[in-house]
Amino acid sequence: MQKSFLVALIAAAVGALVIFQFLPTFPAYLAFILGAVLAIGIFAIVPSGNDAATTEAEYTGPTMTLYVGNLPYRVHEGDVKSLFAEFGPVNSVRLVRDRKTGRRKGFGFVEMSESGAQKAMVKLNDYTFQERTLKVREAKNQDNESEKSDD
């Protein structure tokens, strides 16, 4: 069960108890429904912590894309982003998936500030993350690689 649903359910029950205390003749099921409506209203007005993180402005200075290898197969983009965010602003995280199966392949790319990327390469290369030893390098540009192979 999601935490937000559980919190809303508890808020609805507390709201129902409060309403029932002030209006003892009010039916309990209506007090619960009214409490649920009030809880929904409160959650709609009060921003959650996740909303603040998603509205964070994208870094616009010089960026670098890092290749991150040997990632755990069950890792999520948010986990990788929070790991790299310790070293600087992260613009994006792309974890590569197999086209046929949809499973993660165990590597991905992190676009972040250039200074943060330099720090992250030094600190996170050979770093143990969720029982896997990460390999962090500067990502090679696909355009440069295709030009070299044409020569």
PDB file of C-alpha atoms in Angstrom:
ATOM      1  CA  MET A   1       0.000   0.000   0.000  1.00  0.00           C
ATOM      2  CA  GLN A   2       1.324   3.448  -0.871  1.00  0.00           C
ATOM      3  CA  LYS A   3       2.224   5.767   1.963  1.00  0.00           C
ATOM      4  CA  SER A   4       0.098   8.634   0.616  1.00  0.00           C
ATOM      5  CA  PHE A   5      -3.002   6.413   0.467  1.00  0.00           C
ATOM      6  CA  LEU A   6      -2.385   5.197   4.007  1.00  0.00           C
ATOM      7  CA  VAL A   7      -1.895   8.768   5.237  1.00  0.00           C
ATOM      8  CA  ALA A   8      -5.122   9.855   3.489  1.00  0.00           C
ATOM      9  CA  LEU A   9      -6.999   6.942   5.072  1.00  0.00           C
ATOM     10  CA  ILE A  10      -5.704   7.848   8.537  1.00  0.00           C
ATOM     11  CA  ALA A  11      -6.542  11.532   7.943  1.00  0.00           C
ATOM     12  CA  ALA A  12     -10.064  10.554   6.878  1.00  0.00           C
ATOM     13  CA  ALA A  13     -10.518   8.434  10.018  1.00  0.00           C
ATOM     14  CA  VAL A  14      -9.216  11.214  12.267  1.00  0.00           C
ATOM     15  CA  GLY A  15     -11.467  13.702  10.471  1.00  0.00           C
ATOM     16  CA  ALA A  16     -14.418  11.378  10.992  1.00  0.00           C
ATOM     17  CA  LEU A  17     -13.656  11.095  14.721  1.00  0.00           C
ATOM     18  CA  VAL A  18     -13.386  14.865  15.085  1.00  0.00           C
ATOM     19  CA  ILE A  19     -16.644  15.445  13.210  1.00  0.00           C
ATOM     20  CA  PHE A  20     -18.366  12.694  15.192  1.00  0.00           C
ATOM     21  CA  GLN A  21     -17.202  14.288  18.483  1.00  0.00           C
ATOM     22  CA  PHE A  22     -18.725  17.666  17.608  1.00  0.00           C
ATOM     23  CA  LEU A  23     -21.867  16.234  16.013  1.00  0.00           C
ATOM     24  CA  PRO A  24     -22.714  12.991  17.847  1.00  0.00           C
ATOM     25  CA  THR A  25     -26.045  12.674  16.028  1.00  0.00           C
ATOM     26  CA  PHE A  26     -24.288  12.772  12.649  1.00  0.00           C
ATOM     27  CA  PRO A  27     -24.088   9.240  11.110  1.00  0.00           C
ATOM     28  CA  ALA A  28     -20.612   7.717  11.356  1.00  0.00           C
ATOM     29  CA  TYR A  29     -20.395   6.757   7.683  1.00  0.00           C
ATOM     30  CA  LEU A  30     -21.199  10.334   6.635  1.00  0.00           C
ATOM     31  CA  ALA A  31     -18.596  11.633   9.086  1.00  0.00           C
ATOM     32  CA  PHE A  32     -16.022   9.308   7.491  1.00  0.00           C
ATOM     33  CA  ILE A  33     -16.946  10.459   3.965  1.00  0.00           C
ATOM     34  CA  LEU A  34     -16.758  14.095   5.048  1.00  0.00           C
ATOM     35  CA  GLY A  35     -13.381  13.388   6.686  1.00  0.00           C
ATOM     36  CA  ALA A  36     -12.149  11.784   3.441  1.00  0.00           C
ATOM     37  CA  VAL A  37     -13.278  14.810   1.431  1.00  0.00           C
ATOM     38  CA  LEU A  38     -11.476  17.116   3.860  1.00  0.00           C
ATOM     39  CA  ALA A  39      -8.325  14.977   3.665  1.00  0.00           C
ATOM     40  CA  ILE A  40      -8.403  15.114  -0.159  1.00  0.00           C
ATOM     41  CA  GLY A  41      -8.817  18.870   0.020  1.00  0.00           C
ATOM     42  CA  ILE A  42      -5.849  19.226   2.347  1.00  0.00           C
ATOM     43  CA  PHE A  43      -3.633  17.011   0.151  1.00  0.00           C
ATOM     44  CA  ALA A  44      -4.628  19.009  -2.932  1.00  0.00           C
ATOM     45  CA  ILE A  45      -3.671  22.296  -1.275  1.00  0.00           C
ATOM     46  CA  VAL A  46      -0.472  21.275   0.540  1.00  0.00           C
ATOM     47  CA  PRO A  47       2.392  20.407  -1.874  1.00  0.00           C
ATOM     48  CA  SER A  48       4.213  17.154  -1.209  1.00  0.00           C
ATOM     49  CA  GLY A  49       7.992  16.892  -0.957  1.00  0.00           C
ATOM     50  CA  ASN A  50       8.213  14.946  -4.254  1.00  0.00           C
ATOM     51  CA  ASP A  51       6.558  17.789  -6.191  1.00  0.00           C
ATOM     52  CA  ALA A  52       9.272  20.188  -5.079  1.00  0.00           C
ATOM     53  CA  ALA A  53      11.969  17.819  -6.366  1.00  0.00           C
ATOM     54  CA  THR A  54      10.357  17.387  -9.783  1.00  0.00           C
ATOM     55  CA  THR A  55       9.916  21.127 -10.310  1.00  0.00           C
ATOM     56  CA  GLU A  56      13.601  21.756  -9.593  1.00  0.00           C
ATOM     57  CA  ALA A  57      15.097  23.813 -12.424  1.00  0.00           C
ATOM     58  CA  GLU A  58      17.394  22.025 -14.844  1.00  0.00           C
ATOM     59  CA  TYR A  59      21.064  22.973 -14.644  1.00  0.00           C
ATOM     60  CA  THR A  60      21.992  25.168 -17.622  1.00  0.00           C
ATOM     61  CA  GLY A  61      25.776  25.507 -17.297  1.00  0.00           C
ATOM     62  CA  PRO A  62      28.393  23.230 -18.873  1.00  0.00           C
ATOM     63  CA  THR A  63      27.344  19.596 -18.613  1.00  0.00           C
ATOM     64  CA  MET A  64      28.962  16.211 -19.056  1.00  0.00           C
ATOM     65  CA  THR A  65      27.380  12.839 -19.686  1.00  0.00           C
ATOM     66  CA  LEU A  66      28.735   9.930 -17.679  1.00  0.00           C
ATOM     67  CA  TYR A  67      28.540   6.240 -18.504  1.00  0.00           C
ATOM     68  CA  VAL A  68      27.651   4.235 -15.392  1.00  0.00           C
ATOM     69  CA  GLY A  69      28.261   0.500 -15.687  1.00  0.00           C
ATOM     70  CA  ASN A  70      27.634  -2.541 -13.519  1.00  0.00           C
ATOM     71  CA  LEU A  71      24.449  -1.067 -12.048  1.00  0.00           C
ATOM     72  CA  PRO A  72      22.123  -3.391 -10.135  1.00  0.00           C
ATOM     73  CA  TYR A  73      19.322  -4.585 -12.428  1.00  0.00           C
ATOM     74  CA  ARG A  74      16.625  -3.500  -9.965  1.00  0.00           C
ATOM     75  CA  VAL A  75      17.909   0.066  -9.501  1.00  0.00           C
ATOM     76  CA  HIS A  76      15.616   2.968 -10.405  1.00  0.00           C
ATOM     77  CA  GLU A  77      16.459   6.305 -12.007  1.00  0.00           C
ATOM     78  CA  GLY A  78      15.674   8.104  -8.736  1.00  0.00           C
ATOM     79  CA  ASP A  79      18.215   6.009  -6.832  1.00  0.00           C
ATOM     80  CA  VAL A  80      20.950   6.788  -9.342  1.00  0.00           C
ATOM     81  CA  LYS A  81      19.987  10.467  -9.463  1.00  0.00           C
ATOM     82  CA  SER A  82      20.171  10.816  -5.678  1.00  0.00           C
ATOM     83  CA  LEU A  83      23.574   9.074  -5.634  1.00  0.00           C
ATOM     84  CA  PHE A  84      25.053  11.414  -8.251  1.00  0.00           C
ATOM     85  CA  ALA A  85      23.265  14.519  -6.904  1.00  0.00           C
ATOM     86  CA  GLU A  86      25.635  14.451  -3.925  1.00  0.00           C
ATOM     87  CA  PHE A  87      28.344  15.741  -6.305  1.00  0.00           C
ATOM     88  CA  GLY A  88      26.386  18.315  -8.322  1.00  0.00           C
ATOM     89  CA  PRO A  89      23.168  19.116 -10.183  1.00  0.00           C
ATOM     90  CA  VAL A  90      21.829  16.180 -12.237  1.00  0.00           C
ATOM     91  CA  ASN A  91      19.830  16.959 -15.391  1.00  0.00           C
ATOM     92  CA  SER A  92      18.862  13.439 -16.413  1.00  0.00           C
ATOM     93  CA  VAL A  93      19.366   9.751 -15.760  1.00  0.00           C
ATOM     94  CA  ARG A  94      18.747   7.195 -18.513  1.00  0.00           C
ATOM     95  CA  LEU A  95      18.946   3.517 -17.606  1.00  0.00           C
ATOM     96  CA  VAL A  96      19.234   1.320 -20.692  1.00  0.00           C
ATOM     97  CA  ARG A  97      16.644  -1.415 -21.222  1.00  0.00           C
ATOM     98  CA  ASP A  98      16.526  -4.393 -23.553  1.00  0.00           C
ATOM     99  CA  ARG A  99      14.113  -3.595 -26.383  1.00  0.00           C
ATOM    100  CA  LYS A 100      12.555  -7.065 -26.484  1.00  0.00           C
ATOM    101  CA  THR A 101      12.196  -7.878 -22.798  1.00  0.00           C
ATOM    102  CA  GLY A 102      12.088  -4.388 -21.261  1.00  0.00           C
ATOM    103  CA  ARG A 103      14.563  -5.471 -18.582  1.00  0.00           C
ATOM    104  CA  ARG A 104      17.364  -3.162 -17.547  1.00  0.00           C
ATOM    105  CA  LYS A 105      20.765  -4.037 -18.958  1.00  0.00           C
ATOM    106  CA  GLY A 106      22.815  -2.913 -15.943  1.00  0.00           C
ATOM    107  CA  PHE A 107      24.187   0.347 -17.308  1.00  0.00           C
ATOM    108  CA  GLY A 108      23.034   3.857 -17.979  1.00  0.00           C
ATOM    109  CA  PHE A 109      23.937   7.490 -18.505  1.00  0.00           C
ATOM    110  CA  VAL A 110      23.873  10.459 -16.156  1.00  0.00           C
ATOM    111  CA  GLU A 111      23.923  14.023 -17.469  1.00  0.00           C
ATOM    112  CA  MET A 112      25.096  16.470 -14.848  1.00  0.00           C
ATOM    113  CA  SER A 113      27.174  19.588 -14.256  1.00  0.00           C
ATOM    114  CA  GLU A 114      30.706  19.277 -15.572  1.00  0.00           C
ATOM    115  CA  SER A 115      32.372  19.992 -12.217  1.00  0.00           C
ATOM    116  CA  GLY A 116      30.029  17.579 -10.443  1.00  0.00           C
ATOM    117  CA  ALA A 117      30.686  14.921 -13.082  1.00  0.00           C
ATOM    118  CA  GLN A 118      34.443  15.207 -12.543  1.00  0.00           C
ATOM    119  CA  LYS A 119      33.958  14.742  -8.792  1.00  0.00           C
ATOM    120  CA  ALA A 120      31.509  11.861  -9.319  1.00  0.00           C
ATOM    121  CA  MET A 121      33.932  10.024 -11.637  1.00  0.00           C
ATOM    122  CA  VAL A 122      36.662  10.180  -9.022  1.00  0.00           C
ATOM    123  CA  LYS A 123      34.461   9.246  -6.049  1.00  0.00           C
ATOM    124  CA  LEU A 124      32.014   6.749  -7.609  1.00  0.00           C
ATOM    125  CA  ASN A 125      34.265   4.726  -9.920  1.00  0.00           C
ATOM    126  CA  ASP A 126      34.825   1.373  -8.159  1.00  0.00           C
ATOM    127  CA  TYR A 127      32.266   2.460  -5.518  1.00  0.00           C
ATOM    128  CA  THR A 128      30.059  -0.296  -4.081  1.00  0.00           C
ATOM    129  CA  PHE A 129      26.397   0.580  -4.656  1.00  0.00           C
ATOM    130  CA  GLN A 130      23.675  -1.913  -3.695  1.00  0.00           C
ATOM    131  CA  GLU A 131      26.254  -4.726  -3.604  1.00  0.00           C
ATOM    132  CA  ARG A 132      27.646  -3.921  -7.094  1.00  0.00           C
ATOM    133  CA  THR A 133      30.941  -2.184  -7.939  1.00  0.00           C
ATOM    134  CA  LEU A 134      30.167   0.732 -10.236  1.00  0.00           C
ATOM    135  CA  LYS A 135      32.222   1.708 -13.260  1.00  0.00           C
ATOM    136  CA  VAL A 136      31.925   5.442 -13.984  1.00  0.00           C
ATOM    137  CA  ARG A 137      33.512   6.975 -17.088  1.00  0.00           C
ATOM    138  CA  GLU A 138      32.879   9.909 -19.383  1.00  0.00           C
ATOM    139  CA  ALA A 139      30.391   8.755 -22.004  1.00  0.00           C
ATOM    140  CA  LYS A 140      31.686   8.563 -25.553  1.00  0.00           C
ATOM    141  CA  ASN A 141      29.876  10.692 -28.098  1.00  0.00           C
ATOM    142  CA  GLN A 142      28.052   8.488 -30.626  1.00  0.00           C
ATOM    143  CA  ASP A 143      28.677  11.003 -33.432  1.00  0.00           C
ATOM    144  CA  ASN A 144      32.447  10.831 -32.937  1.00  0.00           C
ATOM    145  CA  GLU A 145      32.422   7.040 -32.847  1.00  0.00           C
ATOM    146  CA  SER A 146      30.467   6.727 -36.112  1.00  0.00           C
ATOM    147  CA  GLU A 147      32.814   9.218 -37.857  1.00  0.00           C
ATOM    148  CA  LYS A 148      35.864   7.212 -36.769  1.00  0.00           C
ATOM    149  CA  SER A 149      34.402   3.951 -38.068  1.00  0.00           C
ATOM    150  CA  ASP A 150      33.698   5.574 -41.487  1.00  0.00           C
ATOM    151  CA  ASP A 151      37.414   6.399 -41.996  1.00  0.00           C
TER     152      ASP A 151
END
